PDB file of C-alpha atoms in Angstrom:
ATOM      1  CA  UNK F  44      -0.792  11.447  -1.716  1.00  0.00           C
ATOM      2  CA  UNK F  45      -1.854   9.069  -4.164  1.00  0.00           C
ATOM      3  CA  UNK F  46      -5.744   8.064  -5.173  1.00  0.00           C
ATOM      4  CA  UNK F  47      -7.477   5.402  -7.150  1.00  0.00           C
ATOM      5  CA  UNK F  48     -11.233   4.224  -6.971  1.00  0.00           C
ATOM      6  CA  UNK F  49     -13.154   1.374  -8.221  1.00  0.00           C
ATOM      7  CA  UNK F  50     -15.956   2.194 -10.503  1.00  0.00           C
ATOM      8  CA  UNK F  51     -19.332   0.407  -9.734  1.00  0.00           C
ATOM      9  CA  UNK F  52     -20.662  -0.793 -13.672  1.00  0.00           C
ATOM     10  CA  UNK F  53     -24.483  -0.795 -12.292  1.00  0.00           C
ATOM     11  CA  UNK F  54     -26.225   2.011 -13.311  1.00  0.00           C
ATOM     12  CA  UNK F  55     -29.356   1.976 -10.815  1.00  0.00           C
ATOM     13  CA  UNK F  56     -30.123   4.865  -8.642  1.00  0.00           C
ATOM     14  CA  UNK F  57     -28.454   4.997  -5.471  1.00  0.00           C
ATOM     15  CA  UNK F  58     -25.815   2.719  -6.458  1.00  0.00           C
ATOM     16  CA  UNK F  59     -22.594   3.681  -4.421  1.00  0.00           C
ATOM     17  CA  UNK F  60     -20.420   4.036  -7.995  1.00  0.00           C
ATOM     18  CA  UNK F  61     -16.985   5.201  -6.344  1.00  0.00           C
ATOM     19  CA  UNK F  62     -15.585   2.953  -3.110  1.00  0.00           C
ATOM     20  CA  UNK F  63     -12.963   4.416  -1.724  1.00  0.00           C
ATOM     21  CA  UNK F  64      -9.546   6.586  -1.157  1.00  0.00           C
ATOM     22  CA  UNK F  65      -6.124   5.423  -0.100  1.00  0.00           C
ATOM     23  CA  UNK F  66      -3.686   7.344   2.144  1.00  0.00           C
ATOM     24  CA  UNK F  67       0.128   6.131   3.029  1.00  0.00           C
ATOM     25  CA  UNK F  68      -0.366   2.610   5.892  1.00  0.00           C
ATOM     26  CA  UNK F  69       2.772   0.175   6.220  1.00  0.00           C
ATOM     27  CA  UNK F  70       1.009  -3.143   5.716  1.00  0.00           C
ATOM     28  CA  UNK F  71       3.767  -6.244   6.746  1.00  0.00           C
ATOM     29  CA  UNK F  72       3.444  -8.611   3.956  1.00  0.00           C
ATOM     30  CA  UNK F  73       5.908 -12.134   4.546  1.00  0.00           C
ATOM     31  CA  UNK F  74       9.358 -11.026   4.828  1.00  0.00           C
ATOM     32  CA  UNK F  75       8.834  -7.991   3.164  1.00  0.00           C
ATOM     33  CA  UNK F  76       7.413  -4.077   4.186  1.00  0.00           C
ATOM     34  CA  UNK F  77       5.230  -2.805   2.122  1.00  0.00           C
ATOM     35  CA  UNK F  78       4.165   0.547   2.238  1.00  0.00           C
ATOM     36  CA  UNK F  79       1.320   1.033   0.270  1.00  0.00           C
ATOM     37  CA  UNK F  80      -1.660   3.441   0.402  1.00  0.00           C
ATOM     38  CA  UNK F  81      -4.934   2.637   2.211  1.00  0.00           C
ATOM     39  CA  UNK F  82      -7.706   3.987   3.549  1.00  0.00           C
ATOM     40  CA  UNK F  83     -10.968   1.941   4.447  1.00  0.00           C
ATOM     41  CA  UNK F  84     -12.363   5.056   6.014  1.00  0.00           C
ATOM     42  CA  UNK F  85     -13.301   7.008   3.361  1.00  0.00           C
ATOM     43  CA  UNK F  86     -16.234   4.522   2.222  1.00  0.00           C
ATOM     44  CA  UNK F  87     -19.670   5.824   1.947  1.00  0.00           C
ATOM     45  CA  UNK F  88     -21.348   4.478   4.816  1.00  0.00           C
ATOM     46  CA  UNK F  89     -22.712   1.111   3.785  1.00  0.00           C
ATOM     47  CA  UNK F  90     -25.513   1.051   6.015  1.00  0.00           C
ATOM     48  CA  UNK F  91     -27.284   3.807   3.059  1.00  0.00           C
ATOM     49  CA  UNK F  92     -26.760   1.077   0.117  1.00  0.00           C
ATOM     50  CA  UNK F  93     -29.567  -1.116  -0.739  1.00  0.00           C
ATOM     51  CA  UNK F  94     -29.203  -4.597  -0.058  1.00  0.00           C
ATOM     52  CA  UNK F  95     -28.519  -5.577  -3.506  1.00  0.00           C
ATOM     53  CA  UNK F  96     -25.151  -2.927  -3.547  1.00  0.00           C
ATOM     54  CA  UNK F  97     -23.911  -4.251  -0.440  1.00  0.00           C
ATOM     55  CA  UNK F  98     -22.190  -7.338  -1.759  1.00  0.00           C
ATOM     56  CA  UNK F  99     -20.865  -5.103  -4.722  1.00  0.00           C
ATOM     57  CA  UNK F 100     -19.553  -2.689  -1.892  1.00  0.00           C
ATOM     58  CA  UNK F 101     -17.983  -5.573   0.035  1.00  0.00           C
ATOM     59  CA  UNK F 102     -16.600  -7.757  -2.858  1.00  0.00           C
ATOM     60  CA  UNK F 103     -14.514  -4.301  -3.866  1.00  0.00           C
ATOM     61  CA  UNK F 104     -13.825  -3.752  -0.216  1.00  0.00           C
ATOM     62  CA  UNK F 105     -12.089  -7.153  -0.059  1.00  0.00           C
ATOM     63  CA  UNK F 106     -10.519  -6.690  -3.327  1.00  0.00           C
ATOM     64  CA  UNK F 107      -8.986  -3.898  -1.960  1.00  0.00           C
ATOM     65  CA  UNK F 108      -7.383  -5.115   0.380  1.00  0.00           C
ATOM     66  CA  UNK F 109      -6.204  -7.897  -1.886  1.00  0.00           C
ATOM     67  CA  UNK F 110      -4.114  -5.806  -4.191  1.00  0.00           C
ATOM     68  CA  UNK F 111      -2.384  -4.209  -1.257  1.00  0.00           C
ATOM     69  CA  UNK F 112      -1.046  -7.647  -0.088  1.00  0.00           C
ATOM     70  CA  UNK F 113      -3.354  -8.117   3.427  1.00  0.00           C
ATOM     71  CA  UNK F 114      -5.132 -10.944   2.260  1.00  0.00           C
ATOM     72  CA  UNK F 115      -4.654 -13.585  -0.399  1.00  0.00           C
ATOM     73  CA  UNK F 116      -6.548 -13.212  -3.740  1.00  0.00           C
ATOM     74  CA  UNK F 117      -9.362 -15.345  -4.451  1.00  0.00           C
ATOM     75  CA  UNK F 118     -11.863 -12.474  -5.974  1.00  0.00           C
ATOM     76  CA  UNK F 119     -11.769 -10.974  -8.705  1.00  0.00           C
ATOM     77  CA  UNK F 120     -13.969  -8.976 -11.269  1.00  0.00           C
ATOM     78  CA  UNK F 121     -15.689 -11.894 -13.295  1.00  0.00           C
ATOM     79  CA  UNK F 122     -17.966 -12.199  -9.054  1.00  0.00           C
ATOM     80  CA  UNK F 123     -19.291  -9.162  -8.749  1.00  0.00           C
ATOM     81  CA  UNK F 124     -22.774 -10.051 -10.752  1.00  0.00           C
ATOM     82  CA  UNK F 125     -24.369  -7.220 -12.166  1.00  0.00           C
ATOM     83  CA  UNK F 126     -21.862  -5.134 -10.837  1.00  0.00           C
ATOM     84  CA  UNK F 127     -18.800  -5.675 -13.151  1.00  0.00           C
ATOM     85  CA  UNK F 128     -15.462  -3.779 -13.209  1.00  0.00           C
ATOM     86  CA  UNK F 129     -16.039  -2.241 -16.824  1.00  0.00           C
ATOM     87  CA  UNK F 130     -12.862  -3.711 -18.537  1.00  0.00           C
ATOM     88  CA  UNK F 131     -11.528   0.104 -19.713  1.00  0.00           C
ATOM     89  CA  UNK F 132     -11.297   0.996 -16.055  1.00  0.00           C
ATOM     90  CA  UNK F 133      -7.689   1.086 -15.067  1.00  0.00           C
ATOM     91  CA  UNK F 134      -8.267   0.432 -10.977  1.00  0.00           C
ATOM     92  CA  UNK F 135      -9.536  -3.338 -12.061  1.00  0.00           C
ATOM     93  CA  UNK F 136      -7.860  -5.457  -9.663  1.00  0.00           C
ATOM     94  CA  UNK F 137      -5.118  -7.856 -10.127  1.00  0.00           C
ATOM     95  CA  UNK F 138      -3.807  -8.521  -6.817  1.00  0.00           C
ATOM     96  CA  UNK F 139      -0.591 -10.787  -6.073  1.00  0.00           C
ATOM     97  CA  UNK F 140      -0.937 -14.134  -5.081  1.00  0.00           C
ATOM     98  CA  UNK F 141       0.696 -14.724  -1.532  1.00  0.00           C
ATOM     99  CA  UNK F 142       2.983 -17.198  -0.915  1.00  0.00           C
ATOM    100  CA  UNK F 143       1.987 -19.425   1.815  1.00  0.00           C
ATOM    101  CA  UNK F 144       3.863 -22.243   3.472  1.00  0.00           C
ATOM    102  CA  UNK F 145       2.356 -25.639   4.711  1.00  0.00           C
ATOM    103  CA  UNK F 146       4.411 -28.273   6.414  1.00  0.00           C
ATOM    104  CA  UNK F 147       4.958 -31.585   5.596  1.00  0.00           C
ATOM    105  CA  UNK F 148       4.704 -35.262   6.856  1.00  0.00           C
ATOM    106  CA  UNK F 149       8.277 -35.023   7.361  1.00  0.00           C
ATOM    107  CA  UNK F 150       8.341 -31.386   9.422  1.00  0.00           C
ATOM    108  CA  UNK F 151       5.244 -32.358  11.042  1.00  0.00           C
ATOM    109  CA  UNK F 152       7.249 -35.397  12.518  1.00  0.00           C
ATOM    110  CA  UNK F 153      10.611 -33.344  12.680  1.00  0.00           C
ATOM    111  CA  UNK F 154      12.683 -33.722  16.116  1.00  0.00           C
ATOM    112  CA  UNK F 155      15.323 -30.476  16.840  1.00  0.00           C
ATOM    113  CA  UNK F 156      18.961 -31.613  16.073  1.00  0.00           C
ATOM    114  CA  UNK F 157      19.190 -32.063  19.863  1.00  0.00           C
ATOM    115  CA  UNK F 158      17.707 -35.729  19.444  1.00  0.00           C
ATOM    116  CA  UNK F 159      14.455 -34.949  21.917  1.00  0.00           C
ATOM    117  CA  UNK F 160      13.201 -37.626  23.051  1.00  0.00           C
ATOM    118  CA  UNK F 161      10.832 -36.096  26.318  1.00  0.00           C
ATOM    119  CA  UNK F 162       7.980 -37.660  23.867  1.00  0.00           C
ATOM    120  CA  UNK F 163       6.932 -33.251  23.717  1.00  0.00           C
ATOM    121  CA  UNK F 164       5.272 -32.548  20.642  1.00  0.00           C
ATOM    122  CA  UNK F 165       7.578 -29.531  18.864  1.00  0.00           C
ATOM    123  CA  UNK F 166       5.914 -26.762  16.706  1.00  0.00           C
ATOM    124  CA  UNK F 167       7.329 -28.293  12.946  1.00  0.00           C
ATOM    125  CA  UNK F 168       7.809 -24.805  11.436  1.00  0.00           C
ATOM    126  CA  UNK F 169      11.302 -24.130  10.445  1.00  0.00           C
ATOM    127  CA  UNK F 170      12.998 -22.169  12.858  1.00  0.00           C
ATOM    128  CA  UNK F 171      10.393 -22.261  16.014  1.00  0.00           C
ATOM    129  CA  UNK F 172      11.785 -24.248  19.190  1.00  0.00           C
ATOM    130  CA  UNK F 173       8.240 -24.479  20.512  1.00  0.00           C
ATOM    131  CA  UNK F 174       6.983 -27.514  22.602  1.00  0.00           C
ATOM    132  CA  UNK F 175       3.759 -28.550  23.645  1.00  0.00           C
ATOM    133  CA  UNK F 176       2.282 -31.434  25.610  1.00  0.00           C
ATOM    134  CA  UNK F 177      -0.472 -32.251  23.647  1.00  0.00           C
ATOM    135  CA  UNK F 178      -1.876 -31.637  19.825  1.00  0.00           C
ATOM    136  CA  UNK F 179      -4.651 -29.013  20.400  1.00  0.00           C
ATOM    137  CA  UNK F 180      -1.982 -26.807  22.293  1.00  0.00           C
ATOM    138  CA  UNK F 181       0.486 -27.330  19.180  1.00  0.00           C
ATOM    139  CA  UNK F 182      -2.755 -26.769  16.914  1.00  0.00           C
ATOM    140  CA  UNK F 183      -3.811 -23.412  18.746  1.00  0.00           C
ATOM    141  CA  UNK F 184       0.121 -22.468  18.378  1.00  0.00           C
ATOM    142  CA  UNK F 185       0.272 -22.810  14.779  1.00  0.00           C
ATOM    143  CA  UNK F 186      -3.250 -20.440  14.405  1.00  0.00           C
ATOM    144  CA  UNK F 187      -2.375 -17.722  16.400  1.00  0.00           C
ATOM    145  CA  UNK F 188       1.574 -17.394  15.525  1.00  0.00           C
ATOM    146  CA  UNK F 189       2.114 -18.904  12.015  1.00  0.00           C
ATOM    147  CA  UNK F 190      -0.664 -18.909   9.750  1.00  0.00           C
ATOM    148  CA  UNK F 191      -2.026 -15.711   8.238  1.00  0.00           C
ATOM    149  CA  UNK F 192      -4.522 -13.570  10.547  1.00  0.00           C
ATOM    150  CA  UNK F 193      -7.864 -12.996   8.953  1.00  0.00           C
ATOM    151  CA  UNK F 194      -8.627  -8.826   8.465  1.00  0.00           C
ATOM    152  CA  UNK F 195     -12.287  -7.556   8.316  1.00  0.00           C
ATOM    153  CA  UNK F 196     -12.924  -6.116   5.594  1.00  0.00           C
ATOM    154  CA  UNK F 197     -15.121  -3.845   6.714  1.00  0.00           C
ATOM    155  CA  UNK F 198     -13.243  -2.164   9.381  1.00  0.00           C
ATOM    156  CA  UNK F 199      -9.507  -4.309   9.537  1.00  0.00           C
ATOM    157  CA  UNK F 200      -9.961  -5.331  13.041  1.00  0.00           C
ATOM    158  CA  UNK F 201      -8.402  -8.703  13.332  1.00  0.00           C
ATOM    159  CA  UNK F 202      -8.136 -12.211  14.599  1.00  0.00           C
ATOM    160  CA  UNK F 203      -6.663 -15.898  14.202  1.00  0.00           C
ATOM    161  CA  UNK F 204      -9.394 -18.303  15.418  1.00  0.00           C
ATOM    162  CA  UNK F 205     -12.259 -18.822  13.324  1.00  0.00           C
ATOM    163  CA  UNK F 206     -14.767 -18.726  15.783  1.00  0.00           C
ATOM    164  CA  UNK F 207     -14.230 -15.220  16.676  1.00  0.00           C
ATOM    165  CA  UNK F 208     -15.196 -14.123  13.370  1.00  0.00           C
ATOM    166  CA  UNK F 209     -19.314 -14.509  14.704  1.00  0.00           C
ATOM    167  CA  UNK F 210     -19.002 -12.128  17.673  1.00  0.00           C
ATOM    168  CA  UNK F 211     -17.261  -9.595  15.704  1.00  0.00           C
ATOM    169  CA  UNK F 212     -19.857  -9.528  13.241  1.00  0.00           C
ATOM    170  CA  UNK F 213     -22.885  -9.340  15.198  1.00  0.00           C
ATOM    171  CA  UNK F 214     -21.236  -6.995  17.906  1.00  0.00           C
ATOM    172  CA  UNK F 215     -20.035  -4.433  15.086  1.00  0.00           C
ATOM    173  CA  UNK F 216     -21.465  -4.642  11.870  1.00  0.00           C
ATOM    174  CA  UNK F 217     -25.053  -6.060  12.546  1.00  0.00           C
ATOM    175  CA  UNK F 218     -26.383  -3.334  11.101  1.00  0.00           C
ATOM    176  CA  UNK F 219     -24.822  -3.011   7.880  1.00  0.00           C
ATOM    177  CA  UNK F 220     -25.387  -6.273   6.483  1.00  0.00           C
ATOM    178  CA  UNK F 221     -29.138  -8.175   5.162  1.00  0.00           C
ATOM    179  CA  UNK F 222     -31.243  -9.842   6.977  1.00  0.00           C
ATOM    180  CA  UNK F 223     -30.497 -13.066   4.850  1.00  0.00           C
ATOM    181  CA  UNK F 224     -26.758 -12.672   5.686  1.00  0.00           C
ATOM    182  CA  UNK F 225     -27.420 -11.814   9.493  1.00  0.00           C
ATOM    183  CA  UNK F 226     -29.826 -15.051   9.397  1.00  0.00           C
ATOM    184  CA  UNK F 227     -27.147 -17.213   8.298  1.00  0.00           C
ATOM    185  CA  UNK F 228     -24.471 -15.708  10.411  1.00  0.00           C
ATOM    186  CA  UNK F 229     -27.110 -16.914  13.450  1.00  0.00           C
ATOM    187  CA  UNK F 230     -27.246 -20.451  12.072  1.00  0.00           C
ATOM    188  CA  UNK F 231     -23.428 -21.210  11.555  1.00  0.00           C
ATOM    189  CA  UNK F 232     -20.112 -20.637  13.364  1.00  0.00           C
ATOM    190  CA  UNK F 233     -16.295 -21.643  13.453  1.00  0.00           C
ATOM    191  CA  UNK F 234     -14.845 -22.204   9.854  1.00  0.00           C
ATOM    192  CA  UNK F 235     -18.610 -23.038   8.502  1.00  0.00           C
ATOM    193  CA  UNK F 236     -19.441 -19.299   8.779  1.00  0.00           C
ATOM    194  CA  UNK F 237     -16.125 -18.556   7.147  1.00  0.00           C
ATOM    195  CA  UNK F 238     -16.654 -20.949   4.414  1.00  0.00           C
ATOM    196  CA  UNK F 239     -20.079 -19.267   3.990  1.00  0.00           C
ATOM    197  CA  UNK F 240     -18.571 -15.954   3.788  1.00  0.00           C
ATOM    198  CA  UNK F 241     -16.266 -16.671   1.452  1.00  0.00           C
ATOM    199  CA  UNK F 242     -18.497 -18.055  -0.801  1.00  0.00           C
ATOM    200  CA  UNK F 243     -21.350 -15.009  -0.360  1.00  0.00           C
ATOM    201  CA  UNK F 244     -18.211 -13.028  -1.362  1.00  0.00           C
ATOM    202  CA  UNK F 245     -18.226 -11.494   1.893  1.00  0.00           C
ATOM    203  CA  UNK F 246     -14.831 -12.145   3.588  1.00  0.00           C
ATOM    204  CA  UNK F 247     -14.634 -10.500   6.825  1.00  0.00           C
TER     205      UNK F 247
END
C-alpha cells in the first residue's frame, strides 16, 4: 500500500490541511491499463470546511484525479488562491497531458471502402462501422461511445452528456457546496454549467 497527500499552504483554523489517501483501483486510460492507487473516500467530509476551503478541497480533489490519468489536466498549483501547493512539497501535481483525438473534414466526410452510397451518415472514427440516419443520432453516438466520459470529482460517478451533470449535482452533493455555487448551478445547464465549473475550478 502506497500513500501520498496534498498539503493545504493556508494556515487558518479549520483548514482541512491533508486531502486524501490512495489504495490500489485499475483506472483504463486510452489504450493503456493503468493501475494506480486511489482512494476518494478517505476525504474529510467536505460538508465541515468553510466555504472559503471548499474550492481548495475540490481544486486538489480534481487534481487528483488528474495525475492518475481520469481526466485531462487543466489545473494546476499556480489556481488554488490562497491555498498554494508550498513548492518543497513533493505530492505537487504534475499530471500527464492526455492524448485526445478529433476528426477531420476529411473523416467527418469519410465513406467505408465499400463505396456506400444509402446517403446514411457513418460514425467518422477510425475503425467504427456505425450508421445513422440523421446528425443528432451520429452526434449523440460520438458523446456517449468516443469522447472521454466526465468523472465527479467528488464521488467518480459518471456520465457523457452534459446536461446530466445538473441533476447529479443537486440530487447528491447539494449540500456540500455554497450557496453562490448552488445559485449558479440553478441558473445554468448543459455545457454552460460545465463551462462555469471549470472555470470556478470545480470540475465535477
Amino acid at each position: 500500500m502506497s500513500s501520498a497527500r496534498i498539503q493545504c499552504g493556508s494556515r487558518s483554523i479549520g483548514c482541512c490541511k491533508y486531502i486524501a489517501r490512495y489504495s490500489t483501483k485499475s483506472i483504463q486510460l486510452g489504450e493503456h491499463q493503468v493501475h494506480r492507487d486511489l482512494e476518494i473516500s478517505d476525504m474529510f467530509p467536505l460538508i465541515a470546511l468553510a466555504p472559503r476551503h471548499l474550492e481548495f478541497v475540490l481544486v486538489a480533489c480534481y487534481q487528483l484525479l488528474e495525475l492518475y490519468g481520469i481526466l485531462p489536466g487543466e489545473y494546476n498549483a499556480t489556481q488554488l488562491g490562497e491555498h498554494q501547493v508550498p513548492a518543497d512539497n513533493g505530492s505537487q501535481i504534475q499530471p500527464p497531458a492526455l492524448e485526445t483525438t478529433q476528426p477531420t473534414d476529411a473523416q467527418e466526410a469519410k465513406i467505408p471502402a465499400g463505396g456506400d452510397t444509402s446517403g446514411k451518415l457513418h460514425c467518422f472514427y477510425e475503425g467504427c462501422a456505425v450508421t445513422f440516419g440523421r446528425p443528432q443520432e451520429r452526434k449523440r453516438h460520438i458523446i456517449g461511445v468516443h469522447l472521454p466520459r466526465r468523472r465527479c470529482a467528488l464521488c467518480l460517478h459518471e456520465w457523457c452528456r452534459p446536461d446530466k451533470i445538473k441533476s447529479h449535482i443537486m440530487e447528491t452533493h447539494q449540500d456540500e457546496l455554497p450557496q453562490e455555487i448552488l445559485n449558479e448551478i440553478h441558473a445554468k445547464c448543459g455545457q454552460d454549467l460545465v463551462a462555469f465549473l471549470e472555470h470556478r475550478s470545480v470540475v465535477l
